[in-house]
Short mmCIF file of C-alpha atoms in Angstrom, two decimals:
data_model
loop_
_atom_site.label_atom_id
_atom_site.label_comp_id
_atom_site.label_asym_id
_atom_site.label_seq_id
_atom_site.Cartn_x
_atom_site.Cartn_y
_atom_site.Cartn_z
CA MET A 1 28.15 -54.85 -26.00
CA ARG A 2 28.57 -58.65 -24.74
CA THR A 3 31.11 -57.76 -22.35
CA VAL A 4 29.50 -55.46 -21.12
CA ALA A 5 26.18 -57.53 -20.53
CA ARG A 6 27.95 -59.57 -19.43
CA LYS A 7 29.59 -56.51 -15.84
CA LEU A 8 25.42 -55.99 -16.00
CA LEU A 9 24.47 -59.87 -14.99
CA ASP A 10 27.16 -59.97 -12.57
CA TRP A 11 26.48 -57.09 -10.79
CA ILE A 12 22.55 -57.37 -11.03
CA ASN A 13 23.44 -61.06 -9.81
CA ARG A 14 25.14 -59.77 -6.12
CA LEU A 15 21.99 -57.58 -5.43
CA GLY A 16 20.47 -60.81 -4.27
CA GLU A 17 16.83 -60.62 -3.44
CA LEU A 18 15.29 -57.48 -2.46
CA TRP A 19 11.60 -55.89 -1.18
CA VAL A 20 10.01 -53.62 -4.10
CA GLU A 21 6.32 -51.60 -2.11
CA GLY A 22 4.21 -50.13 -5.47
CA GLN A 23 0.62 -50.17 -7.32
CA VAL A 24 -0.62 -52.51 -10.36
CA THR A 25 -0.87 -51.12 -13.57
CA GLN A 26 -0.86 -54.01 -15.66
CA LEU A 27 -1.89 -57.30 -15.03
CA ASN A 28 -2.02 -60.41 -17.18
CA ALA A 29 -2.62 -63.29 -15.58
CA ARG A 30 -1.64 -66.52 -18.46
CA SER A 31 -3.08 -69.64 -16.91
CA SER A 32 0.79 -70.32 -14.74
CA THR A 33 2.50 -67.10 -14.80
CA ALA A 34 1.61 -63.21 -13.82
CA PHE A 35 3.14 -60.95 -15.71
CA LEU A 36 2.32 -57.50 -14.44
CA THR A 37 3.73 -53.30 -14.03
CA LEU A 38 4.10 -51.98 -10.59
CA ARG A 39 5.00 -48.12 -10.76
CA ASP A 40 6.39 -46.09 -8.25
CA PRO A 41 3.00 -43.83 -7.22
CA SER A 42 5.49 -40.18 -6.77
CA VAL A 43 7.10 -40.79 -9.97
CA ASP A 44 7.15 -41.79 -12.94
CA MET A 45 8.76 -44.93 -13.57
CA SER A 46 7.88 -48.49 -13.63
CA MET A 47 9.28 -52.10 -14.05
CA SER A 48 7.90 -55.47 -14.82
CA ILE A 49 7.75 -58.56 -12.63
CA THR A 50 7.07 -61.57 -12.84
CA ALA A 51 5.54 -63.89 -10.64
CA ASN A 52 3.46 -67.09 -10.29
CA ALA A 53 -0.35 -66.74 -10.91
CA SER A 54 -1.41 -68.57 -8.31
CA LEU A 55 0.41 -65.62 -5.94
CA VAL A 56 -2.18 -63.22 -7.63
CA ARG A 57 -5.00 -65.45 -7.36
CA GLU A 58 -4.84 -65.08 -3.69
CA LEU A 59 -4.43 -61.81 -3.24
CA GLN A 60 -7.30 -60.91 -6.16
CA LEU A 61 -5.11 -58.08 -6.96
CA THR A 62 -6.41 -55.72 -9.80
CA GLU A 63 -5.08 -53.04 -11.37
CA GLY A 64 -4.16 -50.56 -8.95
CA SER A 65 -3.82 -52.36 -5.57
CA ARG A 66 -1.68 -50.63 -3.80
CA VAL A 67 1.60 -53.91 -2.75
CA ILE A 68 4.48 -54.60 -1.96
CA VAL A 69 6.89 -57.57 -3.87
CA HIS A 70 9.66 -59.97 -2.75
CA GLY A 71 11.82 -61.16 -5.26
CA LYS A 72 15.22 -61.48 -7.33
CA ILE A 73 15.89 -59.39 -9.84
CA SER A 74 17.06 -60.99 -13.52
CA PHE A 75 18.72 -59.47 -16.42
CA TYR A 76 17.97 -60.68 -19.79
CA PRO A 77 21.64 -60.15 -21.13
CA ASN A 78 19.28 -60.91 -25.06
CA ARG A 79 17.05 -58.06 -24.81
CA GLY A 80 18.91 -55.72 -22.60
CA THR A 81 15.20 -55.51 -20.61
CA LEU A 82 15.23 -55.51 -16.41
CA SER A 83 12.32 -57.70 -14.88
CA LEU A 84 12.05 -58.30 -10.90
CA ARG A 85 11.32 -62.82 -10.38
CA ALA A 86 8.76 -62.38 -7.70
CA ASP A 87 8.40 -65.49 -4.63
CA GLU A 88 5.85 -63.76 -2.42
CA ILE A 89 3.07 -60.70 -2.92
CA ARG A 90 1.53 -59.15 -0.27
CA ALA A 91 -0.97 -55.94 -0.25
CA VAL A 92 -0.51 -53.53 1.24
CA GLY A 93 -3.80 -53.35 4.19
CA ILE A 94 -5.46 -50.22 5.15
CA GLY A 95 -4.01 -50.11 9.26
CA GLU A 96 -0.21 -49.89 7.22
CA LEU A 97 -1.33 -46.85 4.90
CA LEU A 98 -2.97 -44.81 7.75
CA ALA A 99 -0.02 -45.87 9.47
CA ARG A 100 2.57 -43.82 6.36
CA ILE A 101 -0.13 -41.85 6.16
CA GLU A 102 0.50 -39.85 9.37
CA ARG A 103 3.90 -40.49 9.60
CA LEU A 104 4.03 -38.92 6.42
CA ARG A 105 1.85 -36.02 7.99
CA LYS A 106 4.21 -35.94 10.95
CA LEU A 107 7.26 -35.41 8.37
CA LEU A 108 5.89 -32.51 6.95
CA HIS A 109 4.47 -30.24 9.99
CA ALA A 110 7.94 -31.07 11.32
CA GLU A 111 9.58 -29.14 7.83
CA GLY A 112 6.73 -26.20 8.92
CA LEU A 113 4.60 -27.22 5.44
CA PHE A 114 1.58 -27.10 7.97
CA ASP A 115 2.60 -23.34 8.69
CA PRO A 116 -0.21 -21.53 9.00
CA ARG A 117 2.07 -18.63 8.56
CA ARG A 118 2.66 -20.12 4.98
CA LYS A 119 -0.82 -19.99 3.64
CA ARG A 120 -2.28 -17.16 1.00
CA ARG A 121 -4.96 -15.02 1.21
CA PRO A 122 -6.63 -16.17 -2.15
CA PRO A 123 -7.96 -13.21 -4.31
CA PHE A 124 -11.18 -11.66 -3.57
CA LEU A 125 -12.02 -11.73 -7.21
CA PRO A 126 -9.29 -13.49 -8.70
CA GLN A 127 -9.28 -12.93 -12.74
CA LYS A 128 -9.48 -17.37 -14.28
CA ILE A 129 -9.27 -20.37 -11.94
CA GLY A 130 -7.67 -23.12 -12.33
CA LEU A 131 -9.08 -26.71 -11.67
CA ILE A 132 -7.68 -29.60 -11.41
CA THR A 133 -10.33 -32.49 -11.30
CA GLY A 134 -11.42 -35.43 -12.94
CA ARG A 135 -12.72 -35.60 -16.17
CA ALA A 136 -16.87 -35.27 -16.20
CA SER A 137 -17.14 -35.81 -13.00
CA ALA A 138 -19.63 -34.46 -10.60
CA ALA A 139 -16.73 -32.44 -8.78
CA GLU A 140 -15.93 -30.10 -11.78
CA ARG A 141 -19.71 -30.03 -11.64
CA ASP A 142 -20.57 -28.70 -9.17
CA VAL A 143 -17.24 -25.89 -8.23
CA LEU A 144 -18.52 -24.67 -11.49
CA THR A 145 -22.02 -24.80 -11.15
CA ASN A 146 -22.26 -22.97 -7.40
CA ALA A 147 -19.24 -20.39 -8.69
CA ARG A 148 -20.72 -19.47 -12.27
CA ASN A 149 -24.26 -19.44 -9.65
CA ARG A 150 -22.48 -16.91 -7.43
CA TRP A 151 -20.73 -14.76 -9.52
CA PRO A 152 -21.57 -15.24 -13.23
CA ALA A 153 -18.06 -14.06 -14.98
CA ALA A 154 -16.17 -16.32 -13.51
CA HIS A 155 -13.52 -17.51 -16.18
CA PHE A 156 -12.48 -20.77 -15.75
CA ARG A 157 -9.66 -23.19 -16.91
CA VAL A 158 -9.85 -26.34 -16.36
CA ILE A 159 -8.02 -29.22 -16.62
CA ASN A 160 -8.74 -32.87 -16.72
CA VAL A 161 -6.66 -35.73 -15.22
CA ALA A 162 -6.80 -38.52 -13.45
CA VAL A 163 -8.19 -37.97 -9.43
CA GLN A 164 -7.50 -42.13 -8.67
CA GLY A 165 -4.62 -44.62 -9.86
CA PRO A 166 -1.42 -45.23 -10.58
CA MET A 167 -0.80 -42.20 -12.97
CA ALA A 168 -2.87 -39.95 -10.41
CA VAL A 169 -0.16 -38.11 -8.64
CA THR A 170 2.15 -37.14 -11.97
CA GLN A 171 -1.27 -36.05 -14.21
CA VAL A 172 -2.42 -33.34 -10.90
CA MET A 173 1.42 -32.60 -10.59
CA THR A 174 1.65 -31.60 -13.62
CA ALA A 175 -1.53 -30.42 -14.36
CA LEU A 176 -0.51 -28.02 -10.88
CA SER A 177 2.47 -26.84 -12.61
CA THR A 178 1.23 -25.32 -16.33
CA LEU A 179 -1.78 -23.42 -13.80
CA ASP A 180 0.99 -22.26 -12.09
CA ARG A 181 3.04 -20.64 -14.58
CA ASP A 182 -0.25 -18.91 -15.99
CA PRO A 183 -0.03 -15.46 -15.20
CA GLU A 184 -3.64 -14.66 -15.97
CA CYS A 185 -4.80 -17.38 -13.26
CA ASP A 186 -5.11 -16.18 -9.78
CA VAL A 187 -6.27 -19.03 -7.71
CA ILE A 188 -5.93 -22.88 -8.90
CA ILE A 189 -8.43 -25.63 -6.66
CA ILE A 190 -7.74 -29.42 -6.61
CA ALA A 191 -11.63 -31.17 -6.44
CA ARG A 192 -12.14 -34.75 -5.83
CA GLY A 193 -15.75 -36.01 -4.78
CA GLY A 194 -15.71 -38.87 -2.05
CA GLY A 195 -13.98 -42.31 -2.18
CA SER A 196 -12.91 -44.89 0.02
CA VAL A 197 -8.88 -44.44 1.52
CA GLU A 198 -7.51 -46.01 -1.47
CA ASP A 199 -9.29 -43.93 -3.76
CA LEU A 200 -7.56 -41.26 -1.75
CA LEU A 201 -4.45 -41.92 -1.50
CA PRO A 202 -2.83 -40.02 -3.67
CA PHE A 203 -3.70 -36.66 -2.63
CA SER A 204 -0.95 -38.10 0.61
CA ASP A 205 1.53 -38.22 -1.72
CA GLU A 206 4.92 -36.89 -0.29
CA ALA A 207 5.75 -35.31 -4.21
CA LEU A 208 1.96 -33.86 -3.88
CA CYS A 209 2.54 -32.50 -0.82
CA ARG A 210 5.07 -30.66 -1.96
CA ALA A 211 4.63 -29.82 -4.84
CA VAL A 212 1.67 -27.73 -3.24
CA SER A 213 3.61 -25.67 -0.56
CA GLN A 214 6.34 -24.87 -3.49
CA CYS A 215 3.35 -23.46 -6.06
CA ARG A 216 3.10 -18.86 -6.36
CA THR A 217 -0.47 -19.24 -6.61
CA PRO A 218 -2.81 -20.08 -3.52
CA VAL A 219 -4.29 -23.04 -3.92
CA LEU A 220 -7.65 -24.28 -3.05
CA SER A 221 -8.10 -28.17 -1.21
CA ALA A 222 -10.95 -29.73 -2.08
CA ILE A 223 -10.55 -34.02 -2.15
CA GLY A 224 -13.98 -36.22 -0.70
CA HIS A 225 -16.71 -35.26 1.95
CA GLU A 226 -15.91 -33.24 5.35
CA PRO A 227 -14.23 -35.69 7.67
CA ASP A 228 -12.25 -37.11 4.44
CA THR A 229 -8.72 -34.55 5.34
CA PRO A 230 -6.12 -36.12 2.98
CA LEU A 231 -2.49 -34.45 3.63
CA VAL A 232 -2.77 -32.02 1.10
CA ASP A 233 -5.54 -29.80 2.51
CA HIS A 234 -3.55 -29.34 5.53
CA VAL A 235 -0.40 -28.22 3.22
CA ALA A 236 -2.80 -25.98 0.94
CA ASP A 237 -3.98 -22.34 1.41
CA LEU A 238 -7.01 -23.09 1.81
CA ARG A 239 -9.20 -26.07 2.53
CA CYS A 240 -12.82 -26.10 1.95
CA SER A 241 -14.99 -29.53 2.75
CA THR A 242 -16.54 -30.75 -0.66
CA PRO A 243 -16.35 -29.45 -3.70
CA THR A 244 -19.32 -27.24 -3.57
CA ASP A 245 -17.65 -24.97 -1.48
CA ALA A 246 -15.27 -24.58 -3.14
CA GLY A 247 -17.47 -23.45 -5.53
CA LYS A 248 -18.93 -20.87 -2.72
CA ARG A 249 -15.35 -19.60 -0.91
CA VAL A 250 -13.26 -18.93 -4.23
CA VAL A 251 -15.91 -15.85 -5.43
CA PRO A 252 -18.19 -13.41 -3.80
CA ASP A 253 -21.80 -13.82 -3.95
CA VAL A 254 -22.91 -11.10 -6.87
CA ALA A 255 -26.07 -10.82 -4.74
CA GLU A 256 -24.53 -10.12 -1.26
CA GLU A 257 -21.80 -7.11 -3.12
CA SER A 258 -24.01 -5.78 -4.70
CA GLU A 259 -26.61 -5.10 -1.62
CA ARG A 260 -23.03 -4.32 0.67
CA VAL A 261 -22.12 -1.82 -2.44
CA ARG A 262 -25.24 -0.08 -1.83
CA GLN A 263 -25.40 0.00 1.55
CA MET A 264 -21.88 1.84 0.93
CA ARG A 265 -23.36 4.31 -1.79
CA ASP A 266 -25.86 5.12 0.53
CA ARG A 267 -23.53 5.62 3.61
CA GLY A 268 -21.13 7.31 1.54
CA ARG A 269 -24.31 9.77 0.00
CA ARG A 270 -25.47 10.77 3.99
CA ALA A 271 -22.25 10.97 5.18
CA LEU A 272 -22.34 13.28 2.64
CA HIS A 273 -25.20 15.09 2.72
CA GLY A 274 -23.92 15.37 6.60
CA TRP A 275 -20.79 17.36 5.57
CA VAL A 276 -22.62 19.54 2.64
CA ASP A 277 -25.07 20.86 5.75
CA ARG A 278 -22.07 21.13 8.15
CA GLU A 279 -19.97 23.41 6.24
CA ARG A 280 -23.43 25.44 5.49
CA LYS A 281 -23.90 25.75 8.24
CA LEU A 282 -20.80 27.26 9.13
CA LEU A 283 -20.70 29.29 5.71
CA ASP A 284 -23.58 30.74 7.36
CA ALA A 285 -21.78 31.32 11.00
CA LEU A 286 -19.28 33.07 9.32
CA ARG A 287 -21.74 35.21 6.75
CA SER A 288 -23.83 36.59 9.62
CA ARG A 289 -20.45 37.69 11.48
CA PRO A 290 -20.22 41.90 11.43
CA VAL A 291 -17.52 41.37 9.32
CA LEU A 292 -18.69 39.49 6.55
CA SER A 293 -22.57 40.59 6.94
CA ASP A 294 -21.49 44.15 6.31
CA PRO A 295 -17.62 44.12 4.93
CA TYR A 296 -17.45 48.28 4.26
CA GLY A 297 -18.99 49.10 7.33
CA PRO A 298 -15.28 49.23 9.33
CA LEU A 299 -13.84 50.39 6.17
CA GLU A 300 -16.59 53.54 6.45
CA ARG A 301 -16.37 53.74 9.86
CA ARG A 302 -12.28 53.50 10.39
CA ALA A 303 -11.76 56.75 7.27
CA GLU A 304 -14.13 58.94 9.31
CA GLU A 305 -12.34 58.37 12.65
CA VAL A 306 -9.16 58.90 9.74
CA LYS A 307 -10.76 62.15 8.70
CA ARG A 308 -11.57 62.97 13.11
CA LEU A 309 -8.38 63.11 13.73
CA ARG A 310 -6.41 65.01 10.64
CA ASP A 311 -9.03 67.61 11.26
CA GLN A 312 -7.58 67.61 14.84
CA SER A 313 -4.87 67.79 13.64
CA ARG A 314 -5.40 70.40 11.12
CA ARG A 315 -6.50 73.23 13.89
CA ALA A 316 -4.25 71.60 15.39
CA VAL A 317 -1.52 72.93 13.77
CA THR A 318 -3.86 75.87 12.48
CA GLN A 319 -3.43 77.42 16.18
CA ARG A 320 -0.50 77.29 17.24
CA LEU A 321 1.03 78.84 13.84
CA ASP A 322 -1.30 81.54 15.20
CA ARG A 323 -0.39 81.51 18.63
CA GLU A 324 3.59 81.56 17.58
CA ASP A 325 2.74 84.42 14.92
CA VAL A 326 0.94 86.40 17.95
CA HIS A 327 3.91 85.86 20.06
CA LEU A 328 5.85 86.86 16.52
CA SER A 329 3.90 89.95 16.14
CA GLY A 330 4.43 90.59 19.91
CA THR A 331 8.39 90.42 20.06
CA LYS A 332 7.52 92.79 16.92
CA ALA A 333 6.11 95.51 18.29
CA ARG A 334 8.83 95.10 21.31
CA LEU A 335 10.85 95.51 19.15
CA THR A 336 9.63 97.89 17.34
CA THR A 337 9.31 100.11 20.26
CA LEU A 338 11.96 100.09 22.23
CA GLY A 339 14.42 100.08 18.42
CA PRO A 340 16.24 103.53 17.80
CA ALA A 341 12.87 104.20 14.39
CA ALA A 342 10.62 104.86 16.83
CA THR A 343 12.72 106.77 18.67
CA LEU A 344 13.77 108.14 15.94
CA ALA A 345 9.88 109.31 13.82
CA ARG A 346 8.48 111.19 17.05
CA GLY A 347 12.20 113.23 15.78
CA TYR A 348 14.35 112.31 18.16
CA ALA A 349 18.06 111.08 17.24
CA VAL A 350 20.53 108.67 19.33
CA VAL A 351 23.96 110.11 19.25
CA GLN A 352 26.92 107.63 19.70
CA LEU A 353 30.67 109.29 19.76
CA VAL A 354 33.27 107.95 18.29
CA THR A 355 36.83 108.26 18.75
CA PRO A 356 40.10 107.16 17.46
CA ASP A 357 39.96 104.53 19.26
CA GLY A 358 35.86 103.46 18.90
CA PRO A 359 32.76 103.97 20.10
CA ASP A 360 32.43 106.22 23.89
CA GLY A 361 29.29 105.86 24.55
CA VAL A 362 26.11 107.60 23.57
CA LEU A 363 25.89 111.45 23.99
CA ARG A 364 22.46 112.24 26.38
CA SER A 365 22.22 115.91 25.06
CA VAL A 366 24.89 117.98 22.34
CA THR A 367 25.94 119.95 25.71
CA ASP A 368 27.87 116.96 26.98
CA ALA A 369 30.09 116.35 23.24
CA PRO A 370 34.10 117.55 23.75
CA SER A 371 35.04 120.21 22.27
CA GLY A 372 36.27 120.85 18.49
CA THR A 373 32.87 117.72 17.85
CA GLN A 374 31.59 117.83 14.42
CA LEU A 375 27.91 116.56 14.26
CA ARG A 376 26.92 115.31 10.95
CA VAL A 377 23.20 113.86 10.34
CA ARG A 378 22.40 111.87 7.68
CA VAL A 379 18.95 111.57 6.27
CA VAL A 380 17.24 108.19 4.65
CA ASP A 381 14.32 108.24 2.52
CA GLY A 382 12.84 111.02 4.31
CA ALA A 383 13.28 110.09 7.42
CA VAL A 384 16.73 110.10 10.55
CA GLY A 385 17.93 106.82 9.03
CA ALA A 386 21.88 107.55 10.85
CA VAL A 387 23.45 109.84 13.49
CA VAL A 388 26.90 110.52 12.46
CA THR A 389 29.68 111.33 14.88
CA SER A 390 32.81 112.32 14.51
CA ALA A 391 36.07 114.02 17.06
CA GLU A 392 38.43 115.92 15.35
CA GLY A 393 41.72 113.65 14.11
CA GLY A 394 39.51 110.93 13.40
CA GLY A 395 37.41 110.53 10.53
CA THR A 396 33.43 109.70 10.36
CA ASP A 397 30.57 106.55 10.75
CA ASP A 398 27.90 105.66 9.24
CA ALA A 399 25.55 104.39 12.52
#
């Protein structure tokens, strides 16, 4: 243990003198020696400082002052503690603070943290609104009052933090992280009233600006009054000039939205009535057409036309059959007239000579028949139906 402490002492002694910047959080000035606690405003880290009480009285330091301390670090092996023995203390002036803020602004702008394309639009009507502000502050009252006057059902989750001093940055970042993890929180407001440059200095801190830029939830910045523009205003998704302005912009006005709904309902009613009137006129026009006003008329006319065509077809077929019947009757009469039956019916006979070699013509008279020819006549059904001729040496055939 003694060896480790001695090695630490040797290494710390080799550091020499250095400058340290921070914010005074505790101050105890005794008769000859002053004890201070210097804190880094960006992170939760502090260091003990011992100095001559006259240095503190000359600068009129108070808790919250921003200072730069020059001195040498001392290590106390018996207690295992570190302390900075200061031989010079300088207060950070307004000009230097503004110059540092301007350098940080240029750095963040170059990194794209101010780019409008990165900014997200807050929801029209958030389910829950996160509010980070001072306890019982005018800023909290302004945000809550104006938001609930516009939308009485607005639901808030308020986290009170220090909005100035050495603990402000850490507490605001913690509250920001808590609200960003809340799944019901749709938007976050960081609000603070007006103040001096030193009072608003935590809202130009680099760590806080980067934390705001990394939030997944849209962030509204409402720091100070209209002329106050800390760096958080440029990084936030929406800058509000005052906490009152933030309360008005985070929720819609219920009266305006009710009037807008009424107007849209009237427009919808007029549009629906107009559409119904147009469709009714179109339906009336369609129903006035003959095909719809008398749907059976065309069918009846077509039925009459079909009946007429059918009658014409029947008459044409009948006439054709009659003509063909007359023609057939004439042909039959001519055949009857020219046929042997008519001749036989009048008492005549047609005699055909048949020889062994076959028929040999028609006999015009009996005298024309060769000698030795036998003639036979067969009467069928009481009429001469056939004449048979036969020569000697031949048979007989019916004709």
